[in-house]
MMTF fields as JSON, N, C-alpha, C and O atoms, coordinates in Angstrom:
{
  "mmtfVersion": "1.0.0",
  "mmtfProducer": "UNKNOWN",
  "numBonds": 503,
  "numAtoms": 504,
  "numGroups": 126,
  "numChains": 1,
  "numModels": 1,
  "chainsPerModel": [1],
  "groupsPerChain": [126],
  "chainIdList": ["A"],
  "bondAtomList": [4, 2, 8, 6, 12, 10, 16, 14, 20, 18, 24, 22, 28, 26, 32, 30, 36, 34, 40, 38, 44, 42, 48, 46, 52, 50, 56, 54, 60, 58, 64, 62, 68, 66, 72, 70, 76, 74, 80, 78, 84, 82, 88, 86, 92, 90, 96, 94, 100, 98, 104, 102, 108, 106, 112, 110, 116, 114, 120, 118, 124, 122, 128, 126, 132, 130, 136, 134, 140, 138, 144, 142, 148, 146, 152, 150, 156, 154, 160, 158, 164, 162, 168, 166, 172, 170, 176, 174, 180, 178, 184, 182, 188, 186, 192, 190, 196, 194, 200, 198, 204, 202, 208, 206, 212, 210, 216, 214, 220, 218, 224, 222, 228, 226, 232, 230, 236, 234, 240, 238, 244, 242, 248, 246, 252, 250, 256, 254, 260, 258, 264, 262, 268, 266, 272, 270, 276, 274, 280, 278, 284, 282, 288, 286, 292, 290, 296, 294, 300, 298, 304, 302, 308, 306, 312, 310, 316, 314, 320, 318, 324, 322, 328, 326, 332, 330, 336, 334, 340, 338, 344, 342, 348, 346, 352, 350, 356, 354, 360, 358, 364, 362, 368, 366, 372, 370, 376, 374, 380, 378, 384, 382, 388, 386, 392, 390, 396, 394, 400, 398, 404, 402, 408, 406, 412, 410, 416, 414, 420, 418, 424, 422, 428, 426, 432, 430, 436, 434, 440, 438, 444, 442, 448, 446, 452, 450, 456, 454, 460, 458, 464, 462, 468, 466, 472, 470, 476, 474, 480, 478, 484, 482, 488, 486, 492, 490, 496, 494, 500, 498],
  "bondOrderList": [1, 1, 1, 1, 1, 1, 1, 1, 1, 1, 1, 1, 1, 1, 1, 1, 1, 1, 1, 1, 1, 1, 1, 1, 1, 1, 1, 1, 1, 1, 1, 1, 1, 1, 1, 1, 1, 1, 1, 1, 1, 1, 1, 1, 1, 1, 1, 1, 1, 1, 1, 1, 1, 1, 1, 1, 1, 1, 1, 1, 1, 1, 1, 1, 1, 1, 1, 1, 1, 1, 1, 1, 1, 1, 1, 1, 1, 1, 1, 1, 1, 1, 1, 1, 1, 1, 1, 1, 1, 1, 1, 1, 1, 1, 1, 1, 1, 1, 1, 1, 1, 1, 1, 1, 1, 1, 1, 1, 1, 1, 1, 1, 1, 1, 1, 1, 1, 1, 1, 1, 1, 1, 1, 1, 1],
  "groupList": [{"groupName": "GLN", "atomNameList": ["N", "CA", "C", "O"], "elementList": ["N", "C", "C", "O"], "formalChargeList": [0, 0, 0, 0], "bondAtomList": [1, 0, 2, 1, 3, 2], "bondOrderList": [1, 1, 2], "singleLetterCode": "Q", "chemCompType": "L-PEPTIDE LINKING"}, {"groupName": "VAL", "atomNameList": ["N", "CA", "C", "O"], "elementList": ["N", "C", "C", "O"], "formalChargeList": [0, 0, 0, 0], "bondAtomList": [1, 0, 2, 1, 3, 2], "bondOrderList": [1, 1, 2], "singleLetterCode": "V", "chemCompType": "L-PEPTIDE LINKING"}, {"groupName": "HIS", "atomNameList": ["N", "CA", "C", "O"], "elementList": ["N", "C", "C", "O"], "formalChargeList": [0, 0, 0, 0], "bondAtomList": [1, 0, 2, 1, 3, 2], "bondOrderList": [1, 1, 2], "singleLetterCode": "H", "chemCompType": "L-PEPTIDE LINKING"}, {"groupName": "LEU", "atomNameList": ["N", "CA", "C", "O"], "elementList": ["N", "C", "C", "O"], "formalChargeList": [0, 0, 0, 0], "bondAtomList": [1, 0, 2, 1, 3, 2], "bondOrderList": [1, 1, 2], "singleLetterCode": "L", "chemCompType": "L-PEPTIDE LINKING"}, {"groupName": "GLU", "atomNameList": ["N", "CA", "C", "O"], "elementList": ["N", "C", "C", "O"], "formalChargeList": [0, 0, 0, 0], "bondAtomList": [1, 0, 2, 1, 3, 2], "bondOrderList": [1, 1, 2], "singleLetterCode": "E", "chemCompType": "L-PEPTIDE LINKING"}, {"groupName": "SER", "atomNameList": ["N", "CA", "C", "O"], "elementList": ["N", "C", "C", "O"], "formalChargeList": [0, 0, 0, 0], "bondAtomList": [1, 0, 2, 1, 3, 2], "bondOrderList": [1, 1, 2], "singleLetterCode": "S", "chemCompType": "L-PEPTIDE LINKING"}, {"groupName": "GLY", "atomNameList": ["N", "CA", "C", "O"], "elementList": ["N", "C", "C", "O"], "formalChargeList": [0, 0, 0, 0], "bondAtomList": [1, 0, 2, 1, 3, 2], "bondOrderList": [1, 1, 2], "singleLetterCode": "G", "chemCompType": "PEPTIDE LINKING"}, {"groupName": "ALA", "atomNameList": ["N", "CA", "C", "O"], "elementList": ["N", "C", "C", "O"], "formalChargeList": [0, 0, 0, 0], "bondAtomList": [1, 0, 2, 1, 3, 2], "bondOrderList": [1, 1, 2], "singleLetterCode": "A", "chemCompType": "L-PEPTIDE LINKING"}, {"groupName": "LYS", "atomNameList": ["N", "CA", "C", "O"], "elementList": ["N", "C", "C", "O"], "formalChargeList": [0, 0, 0, 0], "bondAtomList": [1, 0, 2, 1, 3, 2], "bondOrderList": [1, 1, 2], "singleLetterCode": "K", "chemCompType": "L-PEPTIDE LINKING"}, {"groupName": "CYS", "atomNameList": ["N", "CA", "C", "O"], "elementList": ["N", "C", "C", "O"], "formalChargeList": [0, 0, 0, 0], "bondAtomList": [1, 0, 2, 1, 3, 2], "bondOrderList": [1, 1, 2], "singleLetterCode": "C", "chemCompType": "L-PEPTIDE LINKING"}, {"groupName": "THR", "atomNameList": ["N", "CA", "C", "O"], "elementList": ["N", "C", "C", "O"], "formalChargeList": [0, 0, 0, 0], "bondAtomList": [1, 0, 2, 1, 3, 2], "bondOrderList": [1, 1, 2], "singleLetterCode": "T", "chemCompType": "L-PEPTIDE LINKING"}, {"groupName": "ILE", "atomNameList": ["N", "CA", "C", "O"], "elementList": ["N", "C", "C", "O"], "formalChargeList": [0, 0, 0, 0], "bondAtomList": [1, 0, 2, 1, 3, 2], "bondOrderList": [1, 1, 2], "singleLetterCode": "I", "chemCompType": "L-PEPTIDE LINKING"}, {"groupName": "PHE", "atomNameList": ["N", "CA", "C", "O"], "elementList": ["N", "C", "C", "O"], "formalChargeList": [0, 0, 0, 0], "bondAtomList": [1, 0, 2, 1, 3, 2], "bondOrderList": [1, 1, 2], "singleLetterCode": "F", "chemCompType": "L-PEPTIDE LINKING"}, {"groupName": "MET", "atomNameList": ["N", "CA", "C", "O"], "elementList": ["N", "C", "C", "O"], "formalChargeList": [0, 0, 0, 0], "bondAtomList": [1, 0, 2, 1, 3, 2], "bondOrderList": [1, 1, 2], "singleLetterCode": "M", "chemCompType": "L-PEPTIDE LINKING"}, {"groupName": "TRP", "atomNameList": ["N", "CA", "C", "O"], "elementList": ["N", "C", "C", "O"], "formalChargeList": [0, 0, 0, 0], "bondAtomList": [1, 0, 2, 1, 3, 2], "bondOrderList": [1, 1, 2], "singleLetterCode": "W", "chemCompType": "L-PEPTIDE LINKING"}, {"groupName": "TYR", "atomNameList": ["N", "CA", "C", "O"], "elementList": ["N", "C", "C", "O"], "formalChargeList": [0, 0, 0, 0], "bondAtomList": [1, 0, 2, 1, 3, 2], "bondOrderList": [1, 1, 2], "singleLetterCode": "Y", "chemCompType": "L-PEPTIDE LINKING"}, {"groupName": "ARG", "atomNameList": ["N", "CA", "C", "O"], "elementList": ["N", "C", "C", "O"], "formalChargeList": [0, 0, 0, 0], "bondAtomList": [1, 0, 2, 1, 3, 2], "bondOrderList": [1, 1, 2], "singleLetterCode": "R", "chemCompType": "L-PEPTIDE LINKING"}, {"groupName": "PRO", "atomNameList": ["N", "CA", "C", "O"], "elementList": ["N", "C", "C", "O"], "formalChargeList": [0, 0, 0, 0], "bondAtomList": [1, 0, 2, 1, 3, 2], "bondOrderList": [1, 1, 2], "singleLetterCode": "P", "chemCompType": "L-PEPTIDE LINKING"}, {"groupName": "ASP", "atomNameList": ["N", "CA", "C", "O"], "elementList": ["N", "C", "C", "O"], "formalChargeList": [0, 0, 0, 0], "bondAtomList": [1, 0, 2, 1, 3, 2], "bondOrderList": [1, 1, 2], "singleLetterCode": "D", "chemCompType": "L-PEPTIDE LINKING"}, {"groupName": "ASN", "atomNameList": ["N", "CA", "C", "O"], "elementList": ["N", "C", "C", "O"], "formalChargeList": [0, 0, 0, 0], "bondAtomList": [1, 0, 2, 1, 3, 2], "bondOrderList": [1, 1, 2], "singleLetterCode": "N", "chemCompType": "L-PEPTIDE LINKING"}],
  "groupTypeList": [0, 1, 2, 3, 1, 4, 5, 6, 6, 4, 3, 1, 0, 7, 6, 6, 5, 3, 8, 3, 5, 9, 1, 7, 5, 6, 10, 11, 12, 5, 7, 8, 5, 13, 6, 14, 15, 16, 0, 7, 17, 6, 8, 4, 16, 4, 6, 1, 5, 9, 13, 5, 5, 5, 1, 10, 6, 18, 5, 10, 15, 15, 4, 18, 5, 1, 8, 6, 16, 12, 10, 11, 5, 16, 18, 19, 7, 8, 19, 10, 1, 15, 3, 0, 13, 19, 5, 3, 19, 17, 4, 18, 10, 7, 4, 15, 15, 9, 7, 7, 16, 0, 5, 10, 11, 3, 5, 16, 3, 3, 19, 18, 15, 7, 15, 14, 6, 0, 6, 10, 0, 1, 10, 1, 5, 5],
  "groupIdList": [1, 2, 3, 4, 5, 6, 7, 8, 9, 10, 11, 12, 13, 14, 15, 16, 17, 18, 19, 20, 21, 22, 23, 24, 25, 26, 27, 28, 29, 30, 31, 32, 33, 34, 35, 36, 37, 38, 39, 40, 41, 42, 43, 44, 45, 46, 47, 48, 49, 50, 51, 52, 53, 54, 55, 56, 57, 58, 59, 60, 61, 62, 63, 64, 65, 66, 67, 68, 69, 70, 71, 72, 73, 74, 75, 76, 77, 78, 79, 80, 81, 82, 83, 84, 85, 86, 87, 88, 89, 90, 91, 92, 93, 94, 95, 96, 97, 98, 99, 100, 101, 102, 103, 104, 105, 106, 107, 108, 109, 110, 111, 112, 113, 114, 115, 116, 117, 118, 119, 120, 121, 122, 123, 124, 125, 126],
  "secStructList": [7, 3, 3, 3, 3, 3, 3, 7, 7, 7, 3, 3, 3, 6, 6, 7, 7, 3, 3, 3, 3, 3, 3, 3, 3, 3, 1, 4, 4, 4, 7, 7, 3, 3, 3, 3, 3, 3, 3, 7, 6, 6, 1, 7, 7, 3, 3, 3, 3, 3, 3, 3, 3, 3, 6, 6, 3, 3, 3, 3, 3, 3, 7, 4, 4, 4, 6, 6, 6, 3, 3, 3, 3, 3, 3, 4, 4, 4, 6, 3, 3, 3, 3, 3, 3, 7, 1, 7, 7, 4, 4, 4, 7, 3, 3, 3, 3, 3, 3, 3, 3, 1, 7, 1, 1, 7, 7, 7, 7, 4, 4, 4, 7, 7, 3, 3, 7, 7, 7, 3, 3, 3, 3, 3, 3, 7],
  "xCoordList": [93.649, 93.561, 93.744, 94.497, 93.055, 93.095, 93.413, 92.82, 94.343, 94.717, 94.439, 94.888, 93.692, 93.273, 93.827, 93.78, 94.349, 94.878, 94.311, 94.53, 93.575, 92.996, 93.927, 94.76, 93.77, 94.5, 93.723, 92.781, 94.136, 93.54, 92.633, 92.24, 92.297, 91.444, 92.211, 93.388, 91.525, 92.126, 91.067, 89.881, 91.482, 90.587, 90.411, 91.39, 89.159, 88.865, 87.693, 86.852, 87.643, 86.533, 85.308, 85.421, 84.161, 82.919, 83.001, 83.496, 82.501, 82.567, 83.795, 83.885, 84.74, 85.976, 85.847, 84.772, 86.976, 87.021, 88.153, 89.161, 87.961, 88.999, 88.88, 87.808, 90.008, 89.995, 90.619, 91.805, 89.822, 90.301, 90.808, 90.284, 91.834, 92.392, 92.381, 92.511, 92.226, 92.281, 93.155, 92.759, 94.346, 95.283, 95.133, 95.112, 95.03, 94.793, 96.005, 96.7, 96.239, 97.264, 96.641, 95.582, 97.29, 96.713, 95.958, 96.336, 94.931, 94.201, 93.008, 91.936, 93.2, 92.078, 91.37, 90.14, 92.078, 91.313, 90.851, 90.578, 90.805, 89.816, 88.624, 87.558, 88.783, 87.64, 86.874, 87.36, 85.694, 84.954, 84.173, 83.79, 83.94, 83.151, 83.919, 84.547, 83.853, 84.515, 83.51, 82.59, 83.707, 82.786, 83.486, 84.557, 82.861, 83.291, 82.168, 81.004, 82.553, 81.617, 82.146, 83.32, 81.265, 81.72, 80.987, 79.874, 81.676, 81.089, 81.419, 82.583, 80.372, 80.526, 80.413, 79.814, 80.973, 80.891, 79.451, 78.593, 79.204, 77.867, 76.867, 75.692, 77.329, 76.416, 76.895, 78.05, 75.98, 76.328, 77.094, 76.969, 77.884, 78.582, 77.56, 76.642, 77.728, 76.776, 77.503, 78.646, 76.801, 77.363, 77.321, 76.296, 78.401, 78.487, 78.391, 77.602, 79.208, 79.233, 79.872, 80.727, 79.457, 80.097, 80.084, 79.329, 80.947, 81.098, 81.348, 82.109, 80.712, 80.996, 81.385, 80.934, 82.221, 82.729, 82.45, 82.697, 81.939, 81.681, 81.998, 82.415, 81.797, 82.091, 81.197, 81.529, 80.054, 79.124, 79.395, 78.769, 80.322, 80.647, 80.576, 80.415, 80.699, 80.68, 79.303, 78.59, 78.942, 77.719, 78.1, 79.04, 77.376, 77.697, 76.443, 75.318, 76.7, 75.638, 76.143, 77.317, 75.263, 75.574, 74.437, 73.259, 74.812, 73.831, 73.237, 73.923, 71.967, 71.264, 71.962, 71.991, 72.514, 73.079, 74.371, 74.824, 74.965, 76.228, 76.08, 77.028, 74.892, 74.679, 74.958, 74.504, 75.703, 76.045, 77.259, 77.771, 77.733, 78.895, 80.088, 81.231, 79.836, 80.892, 80.933, 79.909, 82.138, 82.324, 83.299, 84.409, 82.871, 83.745, 84.372, 83.732, 85.628, 86.31, 87.394, 87.744, 87.916, 88.989, 89.995, 89.663, 91.228, 92.322, 92.93, 93.704, 92.58, 93.035, 94.554, 95.163, 95.157, 96.607, 97.333, 98.445, 96.692, 97.292, 96.684, 97.035, 95.777, 95.093, 94.492, 94.593, 93.88, 93.41, 91.97, 91.557, 91.222, 89.877, 89.864, 90.504, 89.137, 89.102, 87.69, 86.705, 87.622, 86.358, 86.622, 87.221, 86.171, 86.281, 85.09, 83.94, 85.372, 84.316, 84.363, 85.351, 83.295, 83.186, 82.065, 81.213, 82.087, 81.052, 80.824, 79.689, 81.91, 81.813, 81.116, 81.245, 80.388, 79.722, 80.011, 80.462, 79.756, 80.106, 79.458, 79.995, 78.311, 77.654, 78.445, 78.164, 79.416, 80.275, 81.418, 82.168, 81.556, 82.623, 82.433, 81.385, 83.455, 83.38, 84.719, 85.603, 84.831, 85.92, 85.429, 84.34, 86.231, 85.854, 86.634, 87.852, 85.902, 86.473, 86.284, 85.257, 87.284, 87.229, 86.913, 87.374, 86.134, 85.755, 85.78, 85.639, 85.959, 86.032, 85.312, 85.256, 84.767, 84.142, 84.36, 84.655, 84.214, 84.516, 83.388, 83.63, 82.163, 81.015, 80.948, 81.385, 80.388, 80.14, 78.799, 78.463, 78.04, 76.729, 76.909, 77.545, 76.357, 76.466, 75.714, 74.556, 76.382, 75.742, 76.248, 77.434, 75.354, 75.741, 75.662, 75.838, 75.4, 75.248, 76.611, 77.45, 76.824, 78.108, 78.501, 79.652, 77.553, 77.869, 78.265, 78.771, 78.035, 78.418, 79.905, 80.438, 80.571, 81.974, 82.872, 82.724, 83.807, 84.667, 85.946, 86.551, 86.354, 87.648, 87.453, 86.69, 88.17, 88.021, 89.379, 90.299, 89.493, 90.663, 90.498, 89.483, 91.518, 91.528, 90.852, 90.555, 90.614, 89.897, 90.794, 91.982, 90.201, 90.882, 89.888, 88.729, 90.35, 89.448, 89.248, 90.203, 87.978, 87.608, 86.868, 85.871, 87.36, 86.73, 86.44, 87.338, 85.173, 84.756, 84.335, 83.403, 85.022, 84.708, 83.734, 83.757, 82.886, 81.878, 82.405, 81.686],
  "yCoordList": [96.315, 94.926, 94.872, 95.655, 93.952, 93.81, 92.359, 91.434, 92.175, 90.843, 90.746, 91.587, 89.71, 89.561, 88.269, 87.218, 88.35, 87.172, 87.102, 87.992, 86.019, 85.829, 85.029, 84.253, 85.23, 84.438, 84.45, 85.223, 83.576, 83.554, 82.374, 82.146, 81.627, 80.466, 79.339, 79.117, 78.633, 77.487, 76.679, 77.001, 75.638, 74.815, 75.453, 75.799, 75.609, 76.219, 75.487, 74.919, 75.502, 74.86, 75.758, 76.981, 75.154, 75.908, 76.885, 76.557, 78.094, 79.148, 80.021, 81.068, 79.599, 80.345, 81.484, 81.758, 82.141, 83.31, 83.171, 82.514, 83.802, 83.929, 85.3, 85.903, 85.779, 87.024, 86.754, 86.44, 86.876, 86.698, 88.028, 89.093, 87.94, 89.122, 88.922, 87.803, 90.01, 90.001, 91.175, 92.335, 90.858, 91.891, 92.085, 91.125, 93.321, 93.653, 94.33, 95.108, 94.032, 94.729, 95.184, 94.7, 96.091, 96.661, 97.922, 98.633, 98.208, 99.461, 99.264, 99.824, 98.465, 98.091, 99.259, 99.304, 100.192, 101.064, 102.256, 103.367, 101.842, 102.414, 101.48, 101.842, 100.266, 99.382, 99.846, 99.748, 100.343, 100.974, 99.985, 100.295, 98.816, 97.83, 96.532, 96.057, 95.964, 94.701, 93.761, 94.189, 92.478, 91.515, 90.246, 89.901, 89.564, 88.226, 87.243, 87.462, 86.166, 85.113, 83.799, 83.684, 82.811, 81.495, 80.419, 80.605, 79.283, 78.151, 76.877, 76.509, 76.215, 74.938, 73.815, 74.013, 72.654, 71.545, 71.214, 71.043, 71.127, 70.785, 71.915, 71.717, 73.109, 74.261, 75.37, 75.404, 76.271, 77.412, 78.45, 78.526, 79.238, 80.326, 81.358, 81.715, 81.827, 82.784, 83.994, 83.912, 85.111, 86.331, 86.304, 85.953, 86.662, 86.721, 88.166, 88.5, 89.008, 90.409, 91.217, 90.716, 92.473, 93.354, 94.78, 95.137, 95.576, 96.959, 97.814, 97.433, 98.956, 99.921, 101.242, 101.578, 101.978, 103.242, 104.35, 104.198, 105.456, 106.617, 107.861, 107.773, 109.017, 110.27, 110.477, 111.246, 109.785, 109.941, 108.946, 109.01, 108.04, 107.077, 105.649, 105.397, 104.707, 103.287, 102.697, 103.086, 101.757, 100.986, 99.521, 99.068, 98.789, 97.37, 96.513, 96.961, 95.243, 94.238, 92.998, 92.646, 92.329, 91.038, 90.065, 90.401, 88.876, 87.808, 87.517, 87.639, 87.135, 87.026, 86.105, 86.397, 85.008, 84.035, 84.512, 83.909, 85.589, 86.07, 87.406, 87.905, 87.985, 89.278, 89.171, 88.241, 90.127, 90.128, 89.283, 89.349, 88.484, 87.631, 88.03, 87.938, 88.469, 88.816, 90.33, 91.009, 90.839, 92.26, 92.445, 91.915, 93.205, 93.53, 94.893, 95.803, 95.021, 96.309, 96.394, 95.392, 97.577, 97.747, 98.747, 99.665, 98.554, 99.456, 99.889, 99.149, 101.078, 101.536, 101.689, 101.48, 102.047, 102.22, 100.907, 100.893, 99.811, 98.489, 97.731, 96.579, 98.379, 97.71, 96.376, 95.376, 96.373, 95.125, 95.254, 96.277, 94.185, 94.047, 92.869, 91.845, 93.023, 92.0, 91.479, 92.153, 90.27, 89.714, 89.096, 88.026, 89.781, 89.256, 88.343, 88.761, 87.097, 86.108, 85.598, 85.0, 85.838, 85.397, 84.37, 84.225, 83.675, 82.675, 81.726, 81.468, 81.224, 80.35, 79.045, 78.526, 78.53, 77.235, 76.387, 76.913, 75.076, 74.2, 74.607, 74.308, 75.285, 75.738, 76.832, 77.144, 77.407, 78.421, 77.79, 78.497, 76.486, 75.808, 75.972, 75.63, 76.499, 76.769, 77.322, 77.655, 77.406, 78.175, 79.617, 79.883, 80.533, 81.944, 82.708, 82.576, 83.507, 84.249, 85.744, 86.204, 86.477, 87.932, 88.373, 87.753, 89.435, 89.935, 91.454, 92.091, 92.024, 93.479, 93.951, 93.246, 95.156, 95.788, 97.281, 97.82, 97.951, 99.373, 100.254, 101.376, 99.766, 100.609, 100.931, 100.152, 102.103, 102.487, 101.972, 102.141, 101.352, 100.838, 99.5, 98.588, 99.394, 98.163, 97.042, 97.204, 95.907, 94.775, 93.474, 93.34, 92.522, 91.194, 90.156, 88.962, 90.615, 89.704, 89.291, 90.139, 87.987, 87.482, 88.082, 88.468, 88.159, 88.587, 90.06, 90.515, 90.79, 92.203, 92.394, 93.491, 91.332, 91.448, 90.908, 89.77, 91.751, 91.388, 90.687, 89.953, 90.909, 90.404, 89.484, 89.778, 88.359, 87.343, 86.81, 86.695, 86.487, 85.786, 84.285, 83.805, 83.55, 82.104, 81.378, 80.188, 82.077, 81.485, 81.044, 80.783, 80.966, 80.448, 79.576, 79.95, 78.415, 77.426, 77.689, 77.831, 77.749, 77.843, 76.562, 76.204, 75.879, 74.658, 74.806, 75.067, 74.635, 74.769, 73.395, 72.788, 72.917, 71.604, 71.732, 72.714, 70.738, 70.773, 70.164, 70.113],
  "zCoordList": [79.035, 79.481, 80.994, 81.573, 81.609, 83.061, 83.401, 82.846, 84.309, 84.767, 86.251, 87.03, 86.65, 88.043, 88.635, 87.996, 89.853, 90.525, 91.937, 92.76, 92.197, 93.518, 94.426, 93.958, 95.716, 96.709, 98.012, 98.188, 98.922, 100.251, 100.524, 101.668, 99.497, 99.718, 100.385, 100.104, 101.273, 101.94, 102.647, 102.577, 103.322, 104.123, 105.489, 106.15, 105.912, 107.202, 107.838, 107.14, 109.132, 109.83, 109.84, 109.758, 109.94, 110.035, 111.202, 112.28, 110.958, 111.957, 111.833, 112.473, 111.017, 110.845, 109.857, 109.324, 109.629, 108.75, 107.747, 108.004, 106.607, 105.594, 104.958, 104.929, 104.447, 103.69, 102.335, 102.238, 101.299, 99.942, 99.401, 99.727, 98.571, 97.933, 96.427, 95.93, 95.723, 94.268, 93.845, 93.963, 93.353, 92.922, 91.419, 90.649, 91.03, 89.631, 89.012, 89.664, 87.778, 87.009, 85.703, 85.303, 85.061, 83.855, 84.198, 85.13, 83.489, 83.684, 84.592, 84.361, 85.622, 86.477, 87.094, 87.074, 87.633, 88.466, 87.677, 88.131, 86.386, 85.499, 85.501, 85.003, 86.059, 86.232, 87.457, 88.583, 87.229, 88.321, 89.168, 90.296, 88.639, 89.367, 89.497, 88.551, 90.708, 90.987, 91.634, 92.331, 91.389, 91.974, 92.403, 91.904, 93.332, 93.744, 93.415, 93.748, 92.759, 92.389, 92.933, 93.285, 92.998, 93.439, 92.651, 92.16, 92.557, 91.85, 92.602, 92.759, 93.063, 93.744, 92.714, 91.657, 93.001, 92.056, 91.678, 92.544, 90.385, 89.903, 89.92, 89.609, 90.284, 90.355, 89.436, 89.014, 89.141, 88.321, 89.14, 90.362, 88.43, 89.098, 89.567, 88.829, 90.789, 91.347, 91.917, 92.365, 91.883, 92.441, 93.951, 94.536, 94.584, 96.035, 96.508, 97.392, 95.898, 96.299, 95.19, 94.461, 95.062, 94.098, 94.619, 95.524, 94.014, 94.438, 93.209, 92.319, 93.166, 92.117, 92.752, 93.847, 92.059, 92.579, 91.58, 90.384, 92.073, 91.235, 92.048, 93.203, 91.434, 92.125, 93.333, 94.235, 93.35, 94.467, 95.597, 96.655, 95.364, 96.406, 95.917, 94.723, 96.853, 96.534, 96.763, 97.688, 95.912, 96.086, 96.19, 95.537, 97.006, 97.187, 97.089, 97.311, 96.741, 96.687, 97.387, 97.266, 98.122, 98.739, 98.459, 98.581, 98.087, 97.935, 99.307, 100.322, 99.341, 100.626, 101.628, 102.823, 101.149, 102.082, 102.746, 103.718, 102.231, 102.813, 103.516, 104.122, 103.435, 104.091, 105.589, 106.256, 106.094, 107.511, 107.843, 108.96, 106.883, 107.107, 106.243, 106.689, 105.018, 104.077, 103.897, 103.965, 103.667, 103.404, 102.253, 102.275, 101.244, 100.123, 100.361, 100.888, 99.965, 100.106, 99.046, 98.422, 98.846, 97.864, 98.376, 99.126, 97.959, 98.283, 96.957, 96.348, 96.519, 95.211, 95.158, 94.109, 96.273, 96.292, 96.032, 95.506, 96.405, 96.23, 95.056, 94.805, 94.344, 93.224, 93.66, 92.95, 94.81, 95.402, 95.876, 96.422, 95.649, 96.17, 97.135, 96.893, 98.216, 99.254, 99.457, 99.157, 99.969, 100.439, 101.803, 101.909, 102.843, 104.194, 104.447, 104.319, 104.806, 104.996, 106.429, 106.857, 107.156, 108.543, 108.69, 107.813, 109.8, 110.108, 108.935, 108.532, 108.41, 107.242, 107.58, 108.688, 106.625, 106.776, 105.542, 104.525, 105.617, 104.494, 103.174, 102.107, 103.23, 101.992, 101.276, 100.118, 101.947, 101.324, 100.533, 99.86, 100.606, 99.873, 98.375, 97.827, 97.722, 96.28, 95.805, 96.594, 94.483, 93.882, 93.804, 93.296, 94.305, 94.33, 93.264, 93.145, 92.496, 91.381, 91.575, 92.075, 91.172, 91.145, 89.717, 88.759, 89.575, 88.258, 88.256, 89.3, 87.077, 86.963, 85.705, 84.697, 85.788, 84.62, 84.696, 85.763, 83.564, 83.483, 83.984, 84.43, 83.916, 84.232, 85.718, 86.565, 86.008, 87.403, 87.904, 89.076, 87.027, 87.414, 88.122, 87.593, 89.293, 90.068, 89.357, 88.972, 89.189, 88.536, 89.13, 89.428, 89.301, 89.778, 88.663, 88.903, 87.459, 86.331, 85.784, 85.478, 85.665, 85.195, 83.854, 83.652, 82.951, 81.594, 81.508, 80.482, 82.578, 82.59, 82.892, 82.725, 83.335, 83.727, 82.62, 82.176, 82.183, 81.06, 81.493, 80.711, 82.724, 83.185, 84.384, 85.304, 84.344, 85.386, 85.818, 85.009, 87.106, 87.595, 87.433, 86.927, 87.873, 87.731, 88.888, 88.789, 89.963, 91.081, 92.221, 92.037, 93.402, 94.587, 95.345, 95.523, 95.788, 96.381, 97.863, 98.626, 98.249, 99.657, 100.034, 99.406, 101.059, 101.536, 103.02, 103.821, 103.375, 104.767, 105.267, 104.739, 106.28, 106.837, 107.995, 108.737, 108.138, 109.206, 110.492, 111.49]
}
């Protein structure tokens, strides 16, 4: 079982930065793939970024609108996954969720992730 807790969301002005954290407990870092998703009011949850780890190295995915602005990373010693978000704009406003799966295959599909956190709210003011 894996338990995920996100933090770091807050109100920030456009152009600002935030760093989200997702601390995992349980057998997480047997979870080879981690992802960040977001859901804005009235919209479907969408993949923002994900990372998978295997013996050959890490693979990452970024949704087009965040490429060059967001960076996913993980610290296995701290059982933590991060999402560094720069140059934020009001369209980034959403509840951000951390997700985990056991497979080493990189996937951005929601249904591929078995474990989810409760979310952290990011609000970007214009």
